Amino acid sequence: MARARIRVWDLPTRIFHWTLALLALFSFTTGKVGGGWMAWHLGSGYAILALLLFRLAWGVVGSTTARFTHFLRGPRAAVAYGRTLLATRRSSHFGHNPLGGLMVLSMLAGFLLQAVTGLFSDDEISTQGPLAAKVSDALVSRMSALHSYNEWVLAALVGFHVMAIAIYAGAFRASLVGPMVVGWRAIDAGDAVPSYRAAPAWRAAIVLAFAAGFVYWLVVVFPRG
């Protein structure tokens, strides 16, 4: 059967996805190595926080498939989609499917919790988050504990995400990685082409600049006040 290509993911969404993946791996590694790498660990955490703020805003003003209104459908829709997927063994959803939408929401929340708790954490050796001095010792202790526990929650979510990608590729013959790399997806020529509206690149640049500027103020300017 003849195949056609449709646009699925814009460049800002794809850059966010792969940059977050690399920074998450880097942060996990440097956090475990410790020592002189903790300065890099902090810097990576700040970059992750800026990326997350960008993604939250891009979920409102970004391209069609990047918007939360496009893929957040709730648990009932996720269960219904899962049943359809098992019955037909065919994945033809445009962008994130309802199950994937819940995974995206869970991972964004998990990474945001990790980044925010890191701002207030103290390893009681040589590294302290930039906002730790602004709050009580009791809160620093709680934030440090959450930061430590949540990294394993994140590891589990990432593992589940990778497993889901493998299942889609093996059981349903659907590549989720390819479209997130190139931005396009192949469909049968007779299938309906979904409506897609791309947000301009300048909008992504402005959103990222604001996100990075806010993080700089939060971790550099505000602690000095």
PDB file of C-alpha atoms in Angstrom:
ATOM      1  CA  MET A   1       0.000   0.000   0.000  1.00  0.00           C
ATOM      2  CA  ALA A   2       1.212   3.491  -0.827  1.00  0.00           C
ATOM      3  CA  ARG A   3       2.483   5.524   2.095  1.00  0.00           C
ATOM      4  CA  ALA A   4       2.403   9.238   2.843  1.00  0.00           C
ATOM      5  CA  ARG A   5       4.188  11.393   5.413  1.00  0.00           C
ATOM      6  CA  ILE A   6       2.614  13.738   7.930  1.00  0.00           C
ATOM      7  CA  ARG A   7       4.191  16.243  10.278  1.00  0.00           C
ATOM      8  CA  VAL A   8       3.919  15.104  13.902  1.00  0.00           C
ATOM      9  CA  TRP A   9       6.508  16.886  16.068  1.00  0.00           C
ATOM     10  CA  ASP A  10       7.967  20.363  15.739  1.00  0.00           C
ATOM     11  CA  LEU A  11      11.670  21.066  16.204  1.00  0.00           C
ATOM     12  CA  PRO A  12      11.376  22.726  19.662  1.00  0.00           C
ATOM     13  CA  THR A  13       9.521  19.691  21.047  1.00  0.00           C
ATOM     14  CA  ARG A  14      12.101  17.305  19.626  1.00  0.00           C
ATOM     15  CA  ILE A  15      15.035  19.336  20.932  1.00  0.00           C
ATOM     16  CA  PHE A  16      13.386  19.485  24.357  1.00  0.00           C
ATOM     17  CA  HIS A  17      12.837  15.726  24.400  1.00  0.00           C
ATOM     18  CA  TRP A  18      16.381  14.673  23.530  1.00  0.00           C
ATOM     19  CA  THR A  19      18.087  17.411  25.535  1.00  0.00           C
ATOM     20  CA  LEU A  20      16.090  16.468  28.625  1.00  0.00           C
ATOM     21  CA  ALA A  21      17.018  12.804  28.122  1.00  0.00           C
ATOM     22  CA  LEU A  22      20.736  13.618  27.919  1.00  0.00           C
ATOM     23  CA  LEU A  23      20.658  16.022  30.862  1.00  0.00           C
ATOM     24  CA  ALA A  24      18.708  13.540  33.005  1.00  0.00           C
ATOM     25  CA  LEU A  25      21.329  10.864  32.366  1.00  0.00           C
ATOM     26  CA  PHE A  26      24.118  13.369  33.049  1.00  0.00           C
ATOM     27  CA  SER A  27      22.483  14.568  36.267  1.00  0.00           C
ATOM     28  CA  PHE A  28      21.953  11.040  37.550  1.00  0.00           C
ATOM     29  CA  THR A  29      25.560  10.088  36.807  1.00  0.00           C
ATOM     30  CA  THR A  30      27.171  13.193  38.285  1.00  0.00           C
ATOM     31  CA  GLY A  31      24.950  12.957  41.360  1.00  0.00           C
ATOM     32  CA  LYS A  32      26.192   9.418  41.998  1.00  0.00           C
ATOM     33  CA  VAL A  33      29.856  10.241  41.315  1.00  0.00           C
ATOM     34  CA  GLY A  34      29.729  13.326  43.551  1.00  0.00           C
ATOM     35  CA  GLY A  35      32.859  15.241  44.480  1.00  0.00           C
ATOM     36  CA  GLY A  36      33.917  17.841  41.950  1.00  0.00           C
ATOM     37  CA  TRP A  37      31.126  16.737  39.628  1.00  0.00           C
ATOM     38  CA  MET A  38      28.480  18.218  41.913  1.00  0.00           C
ATOM     39  CA  ALA A  39      28.965  21.679  40.392  1.00  0.00           C
ATOM     40  CA  TRP A  40      28.091  20.129  37.032  1.00  0.00           C
ATOM     41  CA  HIS A  41      25.191  18.330  38.672  1.00  0.00           C
ATOM     42  CA  LEU A  42      23.779  21.648  39.882  1.00  0.00           C
ATOM     43  CA  GLY A  43      24.249  23.284  36.493  1.00  0.00           C
ATOM     44  CA  SER A  44      22.519  20.395  34.773  1.00  0.00           C
ATOM     45  CA  GLY A  45      19.631  20.697  37.219  1.00  0.00           C
ATOM     46  CA  TYR A  46      19.230  24.389  36.415  1.00  0.00           C
ATOM     47  CA  ALA A  47      19.186  23.595  32.699  1.00  0.00           C
ATOM     48  CA  ILE A  48      16.555  20.903  33.284  1.00  0.00           C
ATOM     49  CA  LEU A  49      14.403  23.361  35.238  1.00  0.00           C
ATOM     50  CA  ALA A  50      14.605  25.890  32.378  1.00  0.00           C
ATOM     51  CA  LEU A  51      13.659  23.162  29.891  1.00  0.00           C
ATOM     52  CA  LEU A  52      10.680  22.105  32.005  1.00  0.00           C
ATOM     53  CA  LEU A  53       9.409  25.665  32.298  1.00  0.00           C
ATOM     54  CA  PHE A  54       9.777  25.987  28.534  1.00  0.00           C
ATOM     55  CA  ARG A  55       7.830  22.754  27.967  1.00  0.00           C
ATOM     56  CA  LEU A  56       5.027  23.801  30.296  1.00  0.00           C
ATOM     57  CA  ALA A  57       4.632  27.059  28.382  1.00  0.00           C
ATOM     58  CA  TRP A  58       5.033  25.286  25.026  1.00  0.00           C
ATOM     59  CA  GLY A  59       2.207  22.995  26.047  1.00  0.00           C
ATOM     60  CA  VAL A  60      -0.019  26.082  25.922  1.00  0.00           C
ATOM     61  CA  VAL A  61       1.360  28.144  23.013  1.00  0.00           C
ATOM     62  CA  GLY A  62       3.212  25.517  20.953  1.00  0.00           C
ATOM     63  CA  SER A  63       2.344  23.501  17.864  1.00  0.00           C
ATOM     64  CA  THR A  64      -0.746  21.300  17.737  1.00  0.00           C
ATOM     65  CA  THR A  65       0.738  18.039  19.042  1.00  0.00           C
ATOM     66  CA  ALA A  66       2.798  19.815  21.723  1.00  0.00           C
ATOM     67  CA  ARG A  67      -0.254  21.326  23.412  1.00  0.00           C
ATOM     68  CA  PHE A  68      -1.668  19.699  26.522  1.00  0.00           C
ATOM     69  CA  THR A  69      -5.194  20.142  25.204  1.00  0.00           C
ATOM     70  CA  HIS A  70      -4.260  17.835  22.325  1.00  0.00           C
ATOM     71  CA  PHE A  71      -3.120  14.797  24.302  1.00  0.00           C
ATOM     72  CA  LEU A  72      -4.347  15.024  27.903  1.00  0.00           C
ATOM     73  CA  ARG A  73      -7.585  13.026  27.951  1.00  0.00           C
ATOM     74  CA  GLY A  74      -7.812  11.481  31.430  1.00  0.00           C
ATOM     75  CA  PRO A  75      -7.757   7.896  32.774  1.00  0.00           C
ATOM     76  CA  ARG A  76     -10.979   6.737  31.059  1.00  0.00           C
ATOM     77  CA  ALA A  77      -9.705   7.719  27.628  1.00  0.00           C
ATOM     78  CA  ALA A  78      -6.380   6.019  28.393  1.00  0.00           C
ATOM     79  CA  VAL A  79      -8.105   2.756  29.360  1.00  0.00           C
ATOM     80  CA  ALA A  80     -10.354   2.897  26.288  1.00  0.00           C
ATOM     81  CA  TYR A  81      -7.363   3.500  24.032  1.00  0.00           C
ATOM     82  CA  GLY A  82      -5.474   0.616  25.646  1.00  0.00           C
ATOM     83  CA  ARG A  83      -8.380  -1.760  24.975  1.00  0.00           C
ATOM     84  CA  THR A  84      -8.598  -0.634  21.356  1.00  0.00           C
ATOM     85  CA  LEU A  85      -4.865  -1.082  20.939  1.00  0.00           C
ATOM     86  CA  LEU A  86      -4.968  -4.628  22.294  1.00  0.00           C
ATOM     87  CA  ALA A  87      -7.985  -5.515  20.144  1.00  0.00           C
ATOM     88  CA  THR A  88      -6.739  -4.110  16.833  1.00  0.00           C
ATOM     89  CA  ARG A  89      -2.956  -4.283  17.462  1.00  0.00           C
ATOM     90  CA  ARG A  90      -2.648  -1.107  15.408  1.00  0.00           C
ATOM     91  CA  SER A  91      -1.463   2.256  16.648  1.00  0.00           C
ATOM     92  CA  SER A  92      -2.560   5.138  14.456  1.00  0.00           C
ATOM     93  CA  HIS A  93      -2.826   7.950  16.982  1.00  0.00           C
ATOM     94  CA  PHE A  94      -1.608  11.385  15.915  1.00  0.00           C
ATOM     95  CA  GLY A  95       0.959  12.685  18.405  1.00  0.00           C
ATOM     96  CA  HIS A  96       0.784  11.409  21.972  1.00  0.00           C
ATOM     97  CA  ASN A  97      -1.966   8.870  22.496  1.00  0.00           C
ATOM     98  CA  PRO A  98      -4.009   9.034  25.751  1.00  0.00           C
ATOM     99  CA  LEU A  99      -1.696   6.533  27.475  1.00  0.00           C
ATOM    100  CA  GLY A 100       1.362   8.434  26.309  1.00  0.00           C
ATOM    101  CA  GLY A 101      -0.231  11.674  27.475  1.00  0.00           C
ATOM    102  CA  LEU A 102      -0.466  10.356  31.023  1.00  0.00           C
ATOM    103  CA  MET A 103       3.160   9.245  30.836  1.00  0.00           C
ATOM    104  CA  VAL A 104       4.240  12.695  29.638  1.00  0.00           C
ATOM    105  CA  LEU A 105       2.351  14.334  32.496  1.00  0.00           C
ATOM    106  CA  SER A 106       3.874  11.939  35.046  1.00  0.00           C
ATOM    107  CA  MET A 107       7.412  12.489  33.791  1.00  0.00           C
ATOM    108  CA  LEU A 108       7.062  16.264  33.639  1.00  0.00           C
ATOM    109  CA  ALA A 109       5.741  16.277  37.214  1.00  0.00           C
ATOM    110  CA  GLY A 110       8.526  13.958  38.366  1.00  0.00           C
ATOM    111  CA  PHE A 111      11.305  15.974  36.751  1.00  0.00           C
ATOM    112  CA  LEU A 112       9.822  19.221  38.040  1.00  0.00           C
ATOM    113  CA  LEU A 113       9.706  17.839  41.583  1.00  0.00           C
ATOM    114  CA  GLN A 114      13.325  16.717  41.251  1.00  0.00           C
ATOM    115  CA  ALA A 115      14.488  20.093  39.961  1.00  0.00           C
ATOM    116  CA  VAL A 116      12.598  22.105  42.583  1.00  0.00           C
ATOM    117  CA  THR A 117      13.675  19.952  45.534  1.00  0.00           C
ATOM    118  CA  GLY A 118      17.249  20.217  44.325  1.00  0.00           C
ATOM    119  CA  LEU A 119      17.111  23.985  44.787  1.00  0.00           C
ATOM    120  CA  PHE A 120      16.586  23.473  48.532  1.00  0.00           C
ATOM    121  CA  SER A 121      18.729  20.359  49.073  1.00  0.00           C
ATOM    122  CA  ASP A 122      21.943  19.974  51.050  1.00  0.00           C
ATOM    123  CA  ASP A 123      24.149  16.866  50.891  1.00  0.00           C
ATOM    124  CA  GLU A 124      25.802  17.911  54.177  1.00  0.00           C
ATOM    125  CA  ILE A 125      29.214  17.451  52.576  1.00  0.00           C
ATOM    126  CA  SER A 126      30.051  20.264  50.213  1.00  0.00           C
ATOM    127  CA  THR A 127      27.026  20.979  48.006  1.00  0.00           C
ATOM    128  CA  GLN A 128      23.993  23.060  48.833  1.00  0.00           C
ATOM    129  CA  GLY A 129      21.134  24.155  46.621  1.00  0.00           C
ATOM    130  CA  PRO A 130      20.955  27.904  45.921  1.00  0.00           C
ATOM    131  CA  LEU A 131      17.767  28.371  47.952  1.00  0.00           C
ATOM    132  CA  ALA A 132      18.658  26.182  50.926  1.00  0.00           C
ATOM    133  CA  ALA A 133      19.828  29.172  52.954  1.00  0.00           C
ATOM    134  CA  LYS A 134      16.449  30.852  52.446  1.00  0.00           C
ATOM    135  CA  VAL A 135      14.422  28.226  54.321  1.00  0.00           C
ATOM    136  CA  SER A 136      14.522  26.342  57.612  1.00  0.00           C
ATOM    137  CA  ASP A 137      16.792  23.376  58.294  1.00  0.00           C
ATOM    138  CA  ALA A 138      13.721  21.183  58.682  1.00  0.00           C
ATOM    139  CA  LEU A 139      12.485  22.062  55.199  1.00  0.00           C
ATOM    140  CA  VAL A 140      15.964  21.530  53.747  1.00  0.00           C
ATOM    141  CA  SER A 141      16.011  18.074  55.314  1.00  0.00           C
ATOM    142  CA  ARG A 142      12.617  17.185  53.832  1.00  0.00           C
ATOM    143  CA  MET A 143      13.559  18.529  50.415  1.00  0.00           C
ATOM    144  CA  SER A 144      16.853  16.619  50.462  1.00  0.00           C
ATOM    145  CA  ALA A 145      15.041  13.388  51.316  1.00  0.00           C
ATOM    146  CA  LEU A 146      12.480  13.939  48.559  1.00  0.00           C
ATOM    147  CA  HIS A 147      15.259  14.712  46.096  1.00  0.00           C
ATOM    148  CA  SER A 148      16.969  11.447  46.984  1.00  0.00           C
ATOM    149  CA  TYR A 149      13.846   9.256  46.853  1.00  0.00           C
ATOM    150  CA  ASN A 150      12.371  10.835  43.752  1.00  0.00           C
ATOM    151  CA  GLU A 151      15.392  10.035  41.614  1.00  0.00           C
ATOM    152  CA  TRP A 152      14.422   6.360  41.809  1.00  0.00           C
ATOM    153  CA  VAL A 153      10.814   7.186  40.977  1.00  0.00           C
ATOM    154  CA  LEU A 154      12.115   9.002  37.912  1.00  0.00           C
ATOM    155  CA  ALA A 155      14.354   6.056  37.036  1.00  0.00           C
ATOM    156  CA  ALA A 156      11.306   3.773  37.172  1.00  0.00           C
ATOM    157  CA  LEU A 157       9.271   6.136  34.983  1.00  0.00           C
ATOM    158  CA  VAL A 158      12.069   6.350  32.431  1.00  0.00           C
ATOM    159  CA  GLY A 159      12.405   2.566  32.432  1.00  0.00           C
ATOM    160  CA  PHE A 160       8.666   2.162  31.905  1.00  0.00           C
ATOM    161  CA  HIS A 161       8.813   4.725  29.092  1.00  0.00           C
ATOM    162  CA  VAL A 162      11.592   2.811  27.322  1.00  0.00           C
ATOM    163  CA  MET A 163       9.729  -0.465  27.818  1.00  0.00           C
ATOM    164  CA  ALA A 164       6.570   1.031  26.280  1.00  0.00           C
ATOM    165  CA  ILE A 165       8.569   2.198  23.254  1.00  0.00           C
ATOM    166  CA  ALA A 166       9.949  -1.325  22.820  1.00  0.00           C
ATOM    167  CA  ILE A 167       6.471  -2.871  23.100  1.00  0.00           C
ATOM    168  CA  TYR A 168       5.063  -0.496  20.503  1.00  0.00           C
ATOM    169  CA  ALA A 169       7.916  -1.319  18.145  1.00  0.00           C
ATOM    170  CA  GLY A 170       7.730  -5.087  18.647  1.00  0.00           C
ATOM    171  CA  ALA A 171       4.059  -5.858  19.206  1.00  0.00           C
ATOM    172  CA  PHE A 172       2.349  -3.080  17.288  1.00  0.00           C
ATOM    173  CA  ARG A 173       4.989  -2.334  14.617  1.00  0.00           C
ATOM    174  CA  ALA A 174       4.849   1.362  15.530  1.00  0.00           C
ATOM    175  CA  SER A 175       8.056   3.389  15.787  1.00  0.00           C
ATOM    176  CA  LEU A 176       7.842   6.121  18.411  1.00  0.00           C
ATOM    177  CA  VAL A 177      11.527   7.035  18.231  1.00  0.00           C
ATOM    178  CA  GLY A 178      11.744   7.803  14.520  1.00  0.00           C
ATOM    179  CA  PRO A 179       9.105  10.550  14.457  1.00  0.00           C
ATOM    180  CA  MET A 180      10.656  12.157  17.550  1.00  0.00           C
ATOM    181  CA  VAL A 181      13.944  12.324  15.647  1.00  0.00           C
ATOM    182  CA  VAL A 182      12.818  13.550  12.222  1.00  0.00           C
ATOM    183  CA  GLY A 183       9.425  15.076  13.092  1.00  0.00           C
ATOM    184  CA  TRP A 184       7.485  13.124  10.453  1.00  0.00           C
ATOM    185  CA  ARG A 185       5.491   9.919  10.478  1.00  0.00           C
ATOM    186  CA  ALA A 186       4.424   7.588   7.673  1.00  0.00           C
ATOM    187  CA  ILE A 187       0.726   6.766   7.245  1.00  0.00           C
ATOM    188  CA  ASP A 188      -1.286   4.826   4.694  1.00  0.00           C
ATOM    189  CA  ALA A 189      -2.113   7.035   1.727  1.00  0.00           C
ATOM    190  CA  GLY A 190      -5.827   6.473   2.249  1.00  0.00           C
ATOM    191  CA  ASP A 191      -5.832   7.543   5.890  1.00  0.00           C
ATOM    192  CA  ALA A 192      -7.223  10.916   6.852  1.00  0.00           C
ATOM    193  CA  VAL A 193      -4.537  13.553   7.400  1.00  0.00           C
ATOM    194  CA  PRO A 194      -4.988  15.196  10.824  1.00  0.00           C
ATOM    195  CA  SER A 195      -4.952  18.946  11.127  1.00  0.00           C
ATOM    196  CA  TYR A 196      -1.562  20.247  12.257  1.00  0.00           C
ATOM    197  CA  ARG A 197      -0.595  23.813  13.016  1.00  0.00           C
ATOM    198  CA  ALA A 198       3.077  24.616  13.584  1.00  0.00           C
ATOM    199  CA  ALA A 199       4.016  27.387  15.982  1.00  0.00           C
ATOM    200  CA  PRO A 200       6.691  29.774  14.673  1.00  0.00           C
ATOM    201  CA  ALA A 201      10.299  29.270  15.754  1.00  0.00           C
ATOM    202  CA  TRP A 202      10.556  32.819  17.118  1.00  0.00           C
ATOM    203  CA  ARG A 203       7.840  31.992  19.644  1.00  0.00           C
ATOM    204  CA  ALA A 204       9.861  29.039  20.937  1.00  0.00           C
ATOM    205  CA  ALA A 205      12.956  31.246  21.198  1.00  0.00           C
ATOM    206  CA  ILE A 206      11.080  33.853  23.249  1.00  0.00           C
ATOM    207  CA  VAL A 207       9.572  31.234  25.568  1.00  0.00           C
ATOM    208  CA  LEU A 208      12.973  29.616  26.126  1.00  0.00           C
ATOM    209  CA  ALA A 209      14.605  32.991  26.780  1.00  0.00           C
ATOM    210  CA  PHE A 210      12.019  33.819  29.437  1.00  0.00           C
ATOM    211  CA  ALA A 211      12.388  30.378  31.038  1.00  0.00           C
ATOM    212  CA  ALA A 212      16.185  30.629  31.120  1.00  0.00           C
ATOM    213  CA  GLY A 213      16.037  34.191  32.417  1.00  0.00           C
ATOM    214  CA  PHE A 214      13.721  33.221  35.241  1.00  0.00           C
ATOM    215  CA  VAL A 215      15.947  30.313  36.286  1.00  0.00           C
ATOM    216  CA  TYR A 216      19.000  32.596  36.242  1.00  0.00           C
ATOM    217  CA  TRP A 217      17.186  35.070  38.498  1.00  0.00           C
ATOM    218  CA  LEU A 218      16.044  32.252  40.789  1.00  0.00           C
ATOM    219  CA  VAL A 219      19.425  30.600  41.290  1.00  0.00           C
ATOM    220  CA  VAL A 220      21.825  33.555  40.950  1.00  0.00           C
ATOM    221  CA  VAL A 221      20.113  36.892  41.625  1.00  0.00           C
ATOM    222  CA  PHE A 222      17.469  35.988  44.222  1.00  0.00           C
ATOM    223  CA  PRO A 223      19.838  34.130  46.631  1.00  0.00           C
ATOM    224  CA  ARG A 224      21.966  37.283  46.880  1.00  0.00           C
ATOM    225  CA  GLY A 225      19.030  39.381  48.072  1.00  0.00           C
TER     226      GLY A 225
END
